[in-house]
Structures are given as C-alpha cells and as structure tokens.
Short mmCIF file of C-alpha atoms and ligand atoms in Angstrom, two decimals:
data_model
loop_
_atom_site.label_atom_id
_atom_site.label_comp_id
_atom_site.label_asym_id
_atom_site.label_seq_id
_atom_site.Cartn_x
_atom_site.Cartn_y
_atom_site.Cartn_z
CA MET D 9 102.87 92.23 89.97
CA ILE D 10 99.41 90.91 90.27
CA ASP D 11 97.95 89.17 87.20
CA LEU D 12 94.47 90.60 87.55
CA GLU D 13 92.94 89.00 84.50
CA ARG D 14 93.98 85.55 85.73
CA ILE D 15 92.79 86.32 89.30
CA ARG D 16 89.56 87.42 88.28
CA ALA D 17 89.03 84.47 86.08
CA ASP D 18 89.80 82.22 89.08
CA THR D 19 86.99 84.06 91.10
CA PRO D 20 83.63 83.25 89.98
CA GLY D 21 81.96 85.97 92.29
CA VAL D 22 83.21 88.90 90.39
CA ALA D 23 80.92 88.20 87.49
CA HIS D 24 77.93 88.69 89.97
CA VAL D 25 79.05 91.45 92.64
CA ALA D 26 81.28 94.36 93.33
CA HIS D 27 82.55 92.66 96.38
CA LEU D 28 83.79 95.26 98.86
CA ASN D 29 83.01 93.55 101.95
CA ASN D 30 86.43 91.50 102.34
CA ALA D 31 86.74 92.43 105.85
CA GLY D 32 83.55 90.27 106.44
CA ALA D 33 84.17 87.38 104.09
CA ALA D 34 86.02 87.53 100.71
CA LEU D 35 85.07 85.65 97.55
CA PRO D 36 87.08 82.62 97.40
CA PRO D 37 89.08 81.44 94.32
CA ARG D 38 87.61 78.49 92.44
CA GLN D 39 90.48 76.57 93.56
CA VAL D 40 89.28 76.63 97.19
CA LEU D 41 85.67 76.01 96.27
CA ASP D 42 86.64 72.89 94.14
CA ALA D 43 88.86 71.57 97.00
CA VAL D 44 86.11 71.87 99.61
CA VAL D 45 83.42 70.42 97.16
CA ASP D 46 85.65 67.55 96.00
CA HIS D 47 86.24 66.72 99.57
CA LEU D 48 82.64 66.77 100.70
CA ARG D 49 81.93 64.77 97.45
CA ARG D 50 84.42 62.03 98.71
CA GLU D 51 83.13 61.91 102.09
CA ALA D 52 79.57 61.21 100.63
CA GLU D 53 81.16 58.49 98.26
CA ILE D 54 83.30 56.47 100.54
CA GLY D 55 82.59 57.85 103.99
CA GLY D 56 83.81 60.81 106.13
CA TYR D 57 86.47 58.81 108.18
CA GLU D 58 87.74 57.12 105.06
CA ALA D 59 88.02 60.28 103.03
CA ALA D 60 90.13 61.88 105.72
CA ARG D 61 92.29 58.99 105.89
CA GLU D 62 92.57 58.86 102.03
CA ARG D 63 93.21 62.52 101.91
CA SER D 64 95.43 62.86 104.91
CA ALA D 65 98.28 64.38 103.02
CA ARG D 66 95.79 67.21 101.63
CA TRP D 67 94.76 68.28 105.32
CA GLU D 68 98.27 67.93 106.92
CA HIS D 69 99.42 70.20 104.14
CA THR D 70 97.44 72.91 105.67
CA TYR D 71 99.87 73.20 108.48
CA ASP D 72 102.82 73.49 106.25
CA ALA D 73 100.97 76.11 104.39
CA LEU D 74 100.11 78.28 107.38
CA ALA D 75 103.60 77.86 108.81
CA ARG D 76 104.90 79.21 105.62
CA LEU D 77 102.53 82.04 105.83
CA LEU D 78 103.66 83.10 109.37
CA ASN D 79 107.39 81.96 109.23
CA ALA D 80 106.48 79.42 111.70
CA HIS D 81 106.99 75.81 112.29
CA ARG D 82 103.93 73.45 111.54
CA ASP D 83 104.01 71.85 115.26
CA GLU D 84 103.10 75.31 116.45
CA ILE D 85 99.97 75.44 114.36
CA ALA D 86 96.42 74.55 115.30
CA VAL D 87 93.35 74.62 112.83
CA ILE D 88 90.43 75.80 114.80
CA GLU D 89 86.85 76.59 113.49
CA ASN D 90 87.15 80.53 113.70
CA ALA D 91 89.50 83.02 114.85
CA THR D 92 87.39 83.82 118.10
CA ARG D 93 87.80 80.31 119.42
CA ALA D 94 91.50 80.04 118.38
CA TRP D 95 92.18 83.33 120.30
CA ASP D 96 89.99 81.90 123.18
CA MET D 97 91.91 78.71 123.34
CA ALA D 98 95.02 80.49 124.15
CA PHE D 99 93.62 83.39 126.27
CA TYR D 100 91.67 81.07 128.72
CA ALA D 101 94.80 79.10 129.23
CA PHE D 102 96.33 81.90 131.07
CA ARG D 103 95.78 81.32 134.70
CA LEU D 104 95.16 85.05 135.98
CA SER D 105 95.16 85.96 139.59
CA PRO D 106 93.80 89.15 141.32
CA SER D 107 97.15 90.90 141.19
CA ASP D 108 97.55 90.38 137.37
CA ARG D 109 96.93 92.95 134.60
CA VAL D 110 96.24 92.40 131.15
CA LEU D 111 96.87 95.36 128.59
CA THR D 112 94.74 95.72 125.53
CA GLY D 113 94.30 98.38 122.99
CA ARG D 114 91.35 100.64 121.83
CA ALA D 115 91.19 98.46 118.61
CA GLU D 116 90.06 95.53 120.83
CA TYR D 117 87.52 93.30 119.18
CA ALA D 118 84.25 92.88 121.05
CA SER D 119 84.48 88.94 121.48
CA ASN D 120 88.09 89.35 122.87
CA TRP D 121 86.99 92.11 125.13
CA ILE D 122 84.03 89.98 126.38
CA ALA D 123 86.38 87.10 127.27
CA LEU D 124 88.72 89.47 129.13
CA LYS D 125 85.93 90.86 130.85
CA GLN D 126 84.46 87.62 131.84
CA VAL D 127 88.08 86.45 133.34
CA ALA D 128 88.60 89.87 134.94
CA ASP D 129 85.20 89.49 136.63
CA ARG D 130 85.75 85.94 137.80
CA THR D 131 89.43 86.18 138.86
CA GLY D 132 89.84 89.96 139.99
CA ALA D 133 92.66 90.55 137.36
CA ARG D 134 92.57 94.09 135.90
CA ILE D 135 92.30 95.13 132.40
CA ASP D 136 93.91 98.32 131.39
CA VAL D 137 93.54 99.96 128.08
CA VAL D 138 96.56 101.57 126.32
CA PRO D 139 95.61 104.82 124.86
CA ASP D 140 96.11 105.80 121.08
CA ASP D 141 98.63 108.00 119.89
CA GLU D 142 97.95 111.00 117.82
CA HIS D 143 97.42 109.04 114.64
CA GLY D 144 94.79 106.90 116.39
CA GLN D 145 96.99 103.74 116.45
CA ILE D 146 98.22 102.12 119.82
CA ASP D 147 100.54 104.63 121.76
CA VAL D 148 103.72 102.23 121.97
CA ALA D 149 105.48 104.61 124.36
CA ALA D 150 102.43 104.44 126.62
CA LEU D 151 102.24 100.77 126.32
CA GLU D 152 105.98 100.78 127.52
CA ARG D 153 105.18 102.85 130.48
CA MET D 154 102.25 100.69 131.34
CA LEU D 155 104.36 97.32 131.23
CA ASP D 156 105.25 96.56 134.89
CA ALA D 157 105.83 93.16 136.87
CA ASP D 158 102.05 92.73 137.32
CA VAL D 159 101.41 92.56 133.53
CA ARG D 160 100.90 88.94 132.41
CA LEU D 161 99.49 89.52 129.00
CA VAL D 162 99.21 92.14 126.27
CA SER D 163 96.38 91.50 123.99
CA LEU D 164 96.65 93.46 120.45
CA VAL D 165 94.36 93.69 117.45
CA HIS D 166 96.52 94.09 114.43
CA VAL D 167 93.79 95.34 112.00
CA PRO D 168 90.59 96.04 113.63
CA THR D 169 87.21 94.94 112.32
CA GLN D 170 85.89 98.52 112.19
CA SER D 171 88.58 100.46 110.51
CA GLY D 172 91.51 100.52 108.04
CA LEU D 173 94.04 100.84 110.80
CA VAL D 174 97.14 98.65 110.82
CA ASN D 175 98.40 98.91 114.37
CA PRO D 176 102.34 98.92 114.67
CA ALA D 177 102.53 95.30 115.80
CA ALA D 178 106.21 94.92 115.37
CA GLU D 179 106.81 97.88 117.65
CA VAL D 180 104.49 96.51 120.22
CA GLY D 181 106.39 93.26 119.80
CA ARG D 182 109.61 94.76 120.58
CA VAL D 183 108.46 96.37 123.72
CA THR D 184 106.79 93.40 125.00
CA ARG D 185 109.69 91.13 124.19
CA ALA D 186 111.94 93.19 126.12
CA ALA D 187 109.77 93.23 129.04
CA GLY D 188 109.20 89.49 128.71
CA VAL D 189 105.34 89.77 128.77
CA PRO D 190 103.61 87.40 125.98
CA LEU D 191 101.87 89.13 123.26
CA LEU D 192 98.60 87.74 121.99
CA LEU D 193 98.00 89.20 118.45
CA ASP D 194 94.67 89.10 116.85
CA ALA D 195 95.62 88.82 113.03
CA CYS D 196 92.08 88.00 112.08
CA GLN D 197 91.74 90.93 109.59
CA SER D 198 95.71 91.01 108.59
CA ALA D 199 96.16 87.47 107.70
CA GLY D 200 96.20 87.36 103.76
CA GLN D 201 95.97 91.14 103.74
CA LEU D 202 99.50 91.95 104.62
CA PRO D 203 102.84 90.01 105.33
CA LEU D 204 102.98 88.32 108.59
CA ASP D 205 106.18 86.80 109.87
CA VAL D 206 105.88 85.89 113.71
CA GLU D 207 109.65 86.47 114.27
CA GLU D 208 109.53 90.10 112.76
CA LEU D 209 106.28 90.63 114.82
CA GLY D 210 107.73 89.46 118.02
CA CYS D 211 104.24 88.08 119.18
CA ASP D 212 103.98 84.83 121.06
CA ILE D 213 100.31 83.72 119.81
CA LEU D 214 98.56 84.81 116.93
CA SER D 215 95.03 83.92 115.93
CA GLY D 216 93.53 84.22 112.33
CA THR D 217 90.48 83.35 110.25
CA GLY D 218 90.02 81.44 106.83
CA ARG D 219 87.12 83.31 105.32
CA LYS D 220 88.42 87.09 105.35
CA PHE D 221 91.59 88.11 103.45
CA LEU D 222 92.88 84.60 103.01
CA ARG D 223 89.81 83.72 100.80
CA GLY D 224 89.24 80.47 102.55
CA PRO D 225 86.10 78.72 103.48
CA ARG D 226 83.73 80.02 106.20
CA GLY D 227 84.22 78.01 109.52
CA THR D 228 87.87 77.81 109.50
CA GLY D 229 90.53 79.62 111.57
CA PHE D 230 93.94 79.07 113.01
CA LEU D 231 96.07 79.50 116.18
CA TRP D 232 99.92 79.90 116.24
CA VAL D 233 101.50 79.50 119.57
CA ARG D 234 105.41 79.95 119.91
CA GLY D 235 106.96 76.59 120.58
CA SER D 236 108.33 77.57 123.79
CA LEU D 237 105.15 78.48 125.26
CA ILE D 238 102.86 75.55 124.25
CA GLU D 239 103.67 73.42 127.06
CA GLU D 240 103.09 76.26 129.56
CA LEU D 241 99.57 76.69 128.17
CA GLU D 242 97.11 74.27 129.33
CA PRO D 243 93.89 74.53 127.06
CA PRO D 244 90.72 75.48 128.75
CA LEU D 245 89.06 72.45 127.03
CA LEU D 246 90.61 69.05 126.58
CA ASP D 247 89.29 66.07 124.54
CA MET D 248 90.77 62.79 123.33
CA HIS D 249 92.40 64.48 120.40
CA ALA D 250 94.09 67.28 122.68
CA ALA D 251 95.08 64.58 125.15
CA GLU D 252 95.50 60.95 125.44
CA TRP D 253 93.58 58.90 128.02
CA LEU D 254 96.05 56.69 130.14
CA PRO D 255 95.13 53.07 131.51
CA ASP D 256 95.32 54.54 134.91
CA GLY D 257 92.83 57.17 134.52
CA ARG D 258 94.99 59.98 134.08
CA TYR D 259 95.61 61.93 130.78
CA ARG D 260 98.56 63.43 129.00
CA ILE D 261 98.23 66.54 126.96
CA ARG D 262 99.86 66.37 123.37
CA ASP D 263 103.00 68.58 123.27
CA ASP D 264 102.37 70.42 120.00
CA ALA D 265 99.73 73.11 119.28
CA ARG D 266 97.15 70.65 118.36
CA ARG D 267 96.30 70.35 121.81
CA PHE D 268 94.42 73.54 121.33
CA GLU D 269 92.19 71.74 118.73
CA ASN D 270 89.37 69.25 118.91
CA TRP D 271 88.72 66.14 117.65
CA GLU D 272 85.85 66.51 115.17
CA THR D 273 86.79 68.87 112.59
CA TYR D 274 85.63 70.24 109.25
CA TYR D 275 87.83 68.43 107.07
CA ALA D 276 87.03 69.89 103.77
CA GLY D 277 87.22 73.41 105.31
CA LYS D 278 90.76 72.37 106.64
CA ILE D 279 91.73 71.28 103.13
CA GLY D 280 90.13 74.41 101.60
CA LEU D 281 91.98 76.67 104.17
CA GLY D 282 95.30 75.18 103.00
CA VAL D 283 94.36 75.80 99.45
CA ALA D 284 93.66 79.42 99.95
CA VAL D 285 96.71 79.94 102.00
CA ASP D 286 98.85 78.44 98.97
CA TYR D 287 96.98 80.61 96.71
CA ALA D 288 97.90 83.76 98.66
CA LEU D 289 101.40 82.72 98.72
CA GLU D 290 101.61 82.09 95.02
CA VAL D 291 99.76 85.58 94.24
CA GLY D 292 102.55 86.87 96.86
CA VAL D 293 101.53 88.49 100.08
CA ASP D 294 103.79 91.63 99.42
CA ALA D 295 102.10 92.25 96.10
CA ILE D 296 98.68 91.63 97.60
CA TRP D 297 99.51 94.31 100.33
CA GLU D 298 100.69 96.82 97.62
CA ARG D 299 97.63 96.39 95.53
CA ILE D 300 95.29 96.68 98.57
CA ARG D 301 96.78 99.86 99.75
CA GLU D 302 96.72 101.46 96.19
CA LEU D 303 93.03 100.45 95.65
CA ALA D 304 91.94 101.58 99.16
CA GLY D 305 93.82 104.87 99.00
CA ARG D 306 92.08 105.56 95.72
CA LEU D 307 88.62 104.60 97.24
CA ARG D 308 89.32 106.98 100.10
CA ALA D 309 90.41 109.58 97.90
CA ALA D 310 87.09 109.32 95.73
CA LEU D 311 84.83 109.17 98.59
CA ALA D 312 86.55 112.19 100.36
CA GLU D 313 85.62 114.11 97.26
CA LEU D 314 81.87 113.74 97.93
CA ASP D 315 79.80 116.09 99.83
CA GLY D 316 78.14 114.79 103.04
CA VAL D 317 80.67 111.62 103.15
CA THR D 318 82.83 111.49 106.16
CA LEU D 319 85.77 109.19 106.33
CA LEU D 320 86.06 107.70 109.80
CA ASP D 321 89.41 105.65 109.64
CA ARG D 322 92.37 106.76 111.78
CA GLY D 323 95.93 105.52 111.72
CA GLU D 324 99.41 106.13 110.17
CA VAL D 325 99.27 103.12 108.07
CA LEU D 326 95.72 102.31 106.46
CA GLY D 327 94.74 98.98 104.93
CA ALA D 328 91.95 97.68 102.83
CA THR D 329 89.00 98.71 105.17
CA VAL D 330 87.48 102.12 104.40
CA VAL D 331 84.95 103.09 106.85
CA PHE D 332 82.44 106.12 106.17
CA ASP D 333 79.42 107.94 107.02
CA VAL D 334 76.74 109.47 104.56
CA ALA D 335 74.98 112.57 106.14
CA GLY D 336 71.49 111.98 106.62
CA VAL D 337 71.36 108.38 105.56
CA ASP D 338 71.65 105.52 107.96
CA PRO D 339 74.28 103.04 107.33
CA VAL D 340 71.89 100.17 106.84
CA THR D 341 70.12 102.11 104.29
CA VAL D 342 73.37 102.67 102.37
CA ARG D 343 74.21 99.04 102.60
CA ASN D 344 70.77 97.91 101.33
CA ARG D 345 70.71 100.39 98.60
CA LEU D 346 74.31 99.49 97.42
CA ALA D 347 73.13 96.01 97.62
CA GLU D 348 70.31 96.67 95.13
CA ARG D 349 73.27 97.73 92.63
CA ALA D 350 75.05 94.39 93.46
CA VAL D 351 77.69 96.26 95.48
CA ASN D 352 78.36 94.50 98.70
CA VAL D 353 79.53 96.50 101.99
CA SER D 354 78.71 96.07 105.56
CA VAL D 355 77.56 97.95 108.60
CA MET D 356 79.75 98.25 111.77
CA GLU D 357 78.16 99.05 114.79
CA ALA D 358 79.60 100.61 118.29
CA GLY D 359 78.63 97.04 119.86
CA SER D 360 81.68 95.54 117.80
CA ALA D 361 84.10 98.46 118.92
CA GLN D 362 83.20 100.10 122.06
CA LEU D 363 86.52 101.42 122.78
CA ASP D 364 86.86 102.88 119.18
CA PHE D 365 83.38 103.85 117.77
CA GLY D 366 81.81 103.74 121.28
CA ALA D 367 84.43 106.27 122.69
CA ARG D 368 84.15 108.40 119.67
CA GLY D 369 80.41 108.65 119.88
CA ILE D 370 79.90 106.71 116.34
CA ALA D 371 76.90 104.65 116.67
CA SER D 372 77.47 102.84 113.34
CA ALA D 373 79.07 103.39 109.99
CA VAL D 374 79.40 101.76 106.55
CA ARG D 375 82.32 99.52 106.21
CA SER D 376 83.79 98.97 102.62
CA SER D 377 87.08 96.76 102.29
CA VAL D 378 88.92 96.17 99.02
CA HIS D 379 90.93 92.98 98.11
CA TYR D 380 93.55 92.66 95.43
CA TYR D 381 90.96 91.12 92.96
CA ASN D 382 88.74 94.29 92.93
CA ASP D 383 89.19 96.28 89.76
CA ASP D 384 88.61 100.00 89.03
CA ARG D 385 85.08 99.18 87.99
CA ASP D 386 84.20 97.72 91.37
CA LEU D 387 85.35 100.97 93.04
CA GLU D 388 83.49 102.99 90.65
CA ARG D 389 80.33 100.99 91.30
CA LEU D 390 80.68 101.89 94.93
CA VAL D 391 81.46 105.49 94.48
CA ASP D 392 78.56 105.94 92.10
CA GLY D 393 76.01 104.47 94.52
CA VAL D 394 77.21 106.43 97.38
CA THR D 395 77.33 109.76 95.23
CA GLU D 396 73.60 108.99 94.37
CA LEU D 397 72.84 108.56 98.12
CA ALA D 398 74.85 111.66 99.21
CA ARG D 399 72.78 114.02 97.04
C1 PLP A 414 89.63 91.80 114.51
C2 PLP A 414 88.88 90.64 114.45
N1 PLP A 414 89.10 89.59 115.47
C3 PLP A 414 88.33 88.68 115.50
C4 PLP A 414 87.34 88.26 114.62
C5 PLP A 414 86.51 87.01 114.71
O1 PLP A 414 86.85 86.02 113.83
P1 PLP A 414 85.83 84.93 113.75
O2 PLP A 414 84.68 85.42 113.17
O3 PLP A 414 86.54 84.14 112.58
O4 PLP A 414 85.85 84.25 114.96
C6 PLP A 414 86.95 89.31 113.77
C7 PLP A 414 85.91 89.16 112.90
O5 PLP A 414 85.30 90.14 112.36
C8 PLP A 414 87.94 90.51 113.58
O6 PLP A 414 87.59 91.46 112.57
#
C-alpha cells in the first residue's frame, strides 16, 4: 500500500502543480533534491575532486541501488548522462556488416531510430521493423519468424514515449534468447514505473534515465549490460576512465560496464540518482505499478466520457501515459491552456514516433502521464480543464 500522505509531503512540487508530465520528467522527492544540493554545496566548500573523494561511498552506492532495481550485478552497471547516450554506447559497439539485420518495433524512439539509420546507411546493414499485433503491441510471433541467422540485434522500446503501451518485453526476451540474438531494451519510460528484472525480461542490454519515473535528477541515466557480453562490446568512445593508457602506448579497456562511462561526471546527479532509486525501492515498485495503473485507468475512463476527446493509446497492457486529442483544439493550445490552470501535460509530435504516430497519420497529440504521487484532485483538475476546452 502506498502512503500517499507521506509521499506527497515528501514532494514539494505537488503544492504548486498538478504534475501529469511524468513521462517527461517527474517531480523529485525532497530526499533527491537535498542529496543533489548537499553535494553541490560540498563541492563549493571543499572542491569538486575532494568532495567526490570524501563522498565516494554515496556515489558508489548508486551502482548497488541500480543493481537491486534491475536484479543485476553492480559491475554490469554504467551511470551515463542520459538514456540516449547509454543506449548509443551499447548500440554503436556492435560492428555491423552489410549482411547484418537489426530488428526493431513500431514503438521505436526517435533518437534510437536515427542511430540505427545512421549505422545502416554507413555499413549497409538492414533495419527491419517488426509489425504490431492486433492490440498494437509488438507481434512476438512475427518477430520469431523474422529472427534468422542474419539478425545481429533486436531493439525494443519497453514503454514508448508517445503512448501508454507496455510492450511484452519478457515474451520478446524469451524469443531472442532462444535464437541467441542480443536484445537491447530501452527501459527509459518503464524504469521506476513497473518492476524490471533483467533475468525475467531476458534482455542483454537495458538503458534508462533518471528524471522520468525514477524521479531522479535531470542529466542522469544508466546502462546495464549482461556480464557475459561486456567484454565483447568495445565502446565507440574511450577515455582514460574507460581504458588505461599503458607505458608502451597501448591501452587496456576496463572489464566492467564502466567502460561505457566517461571520466568527467555529474557526481551530485549520480548521488541523487541513487537516492531516487532507493526511494522507489522503499515505496515498492510493485505498489507503484499497481497505483499507476489504477490512476491511469481512471483518467482514461474519465477522458473517454468527454465529447470531442479521442484516446489514442493502443496495447494490451497500458501504463501511466494517456495520450489524447481534443477535436478542433491543437495540442499546443491544450497544453498551454492547462498550464494556465497549473496542470502540466506535454505535446507529442509525429517526429518523436514516426513508426507509430507517423504511420497512423497522427501529427501530434496531448500526452498526460500519471505517477503514484498524483491524487484524485490532480486528475480532476486535468479532466476539468479538458472538459472546458472540449466544449
Ligand atoms: C522511450 C524513450 N527512450 C529514450 C528516451 C531518451 O531519454 P533521454 O532523454 O534520457 O536520453 C526517451 C525520452 O523521452 C524515451 O521516452
């Protein structure tokens, strides 16, 4: 059970806004804010290098916290400035050749697609898009049929940026494991929203961000790489943290996942990320997921009642994100008018999701996204605002 009163008391932002842009960046708890500010203050007091040394146990703890979150080992974790760069560091490490194929799904994220396409254009490798099934989620049977000896990698977005869909990642993992093809799972929107266990998911690489459902600081992200794969993946960029310069001029790449990191890092953010993960674990990710589904379900039902409002999410399992259109009112106007009432939502454009919005002819839509700290009043404020606009 979630102790809503305590959680809202921990969240200064709820006094100011009905924050329904958690898929963008969630409101952090004060514990995260305090940890970040405290470290920044310490850096100013005694020096950045000195503060990092003094507080090494705090930022080292972040690896343990993330390992617990994912049911992984701390050596398999890299802390990177965002989910995109984390994903890139793994993806660009695959040396693709013209006969190789990479499979992706219709939920693919814009930045991931752009990286896939850049590499495909450079190497001659092919990207094939796995179709959706009748529910609008990745068609696992079609994926299984498409997995042949030429497939080097499967890229799957667990929860897309543009909708409430939760892709059946564990089913995909079962199929890719059986085929012996690595699965790169983008868990940017799922981390902190729903339970993630890399063994159950059967993925080989997983990327995530701090600022969304984990409620961590902006400018933080992470990468998990299965231990057995780490040494096979040479990072596309190396520095003196990722590798060691040897006296004879050669270099040796470190053997843990920190080979994907770089030397200079945002220590305050790294500490804050660990505190955010601890907070999520203390609340309980199962309880978080249950409450998110309950709130999002109620929000969907309330919006569905309104004339002129069309819900756009597809999928068998739907999570925090509720995407909709208000007839005759463009999404930017909806967002701005809601902002005047201190209700935060965001706008999703086809450019973020060409294989989904683009293919469905949706130019843009309003994205609302709940988190476990939202209360009934937050939902009412959104629904009231939309009701007014839909008239
Ligand atoms: C599904 C998905 N993947 C990746 C990203 C990129 O995350 P970041 O901005 O931390 O790089 C996002 C951000 O919205 C996302 O929704």
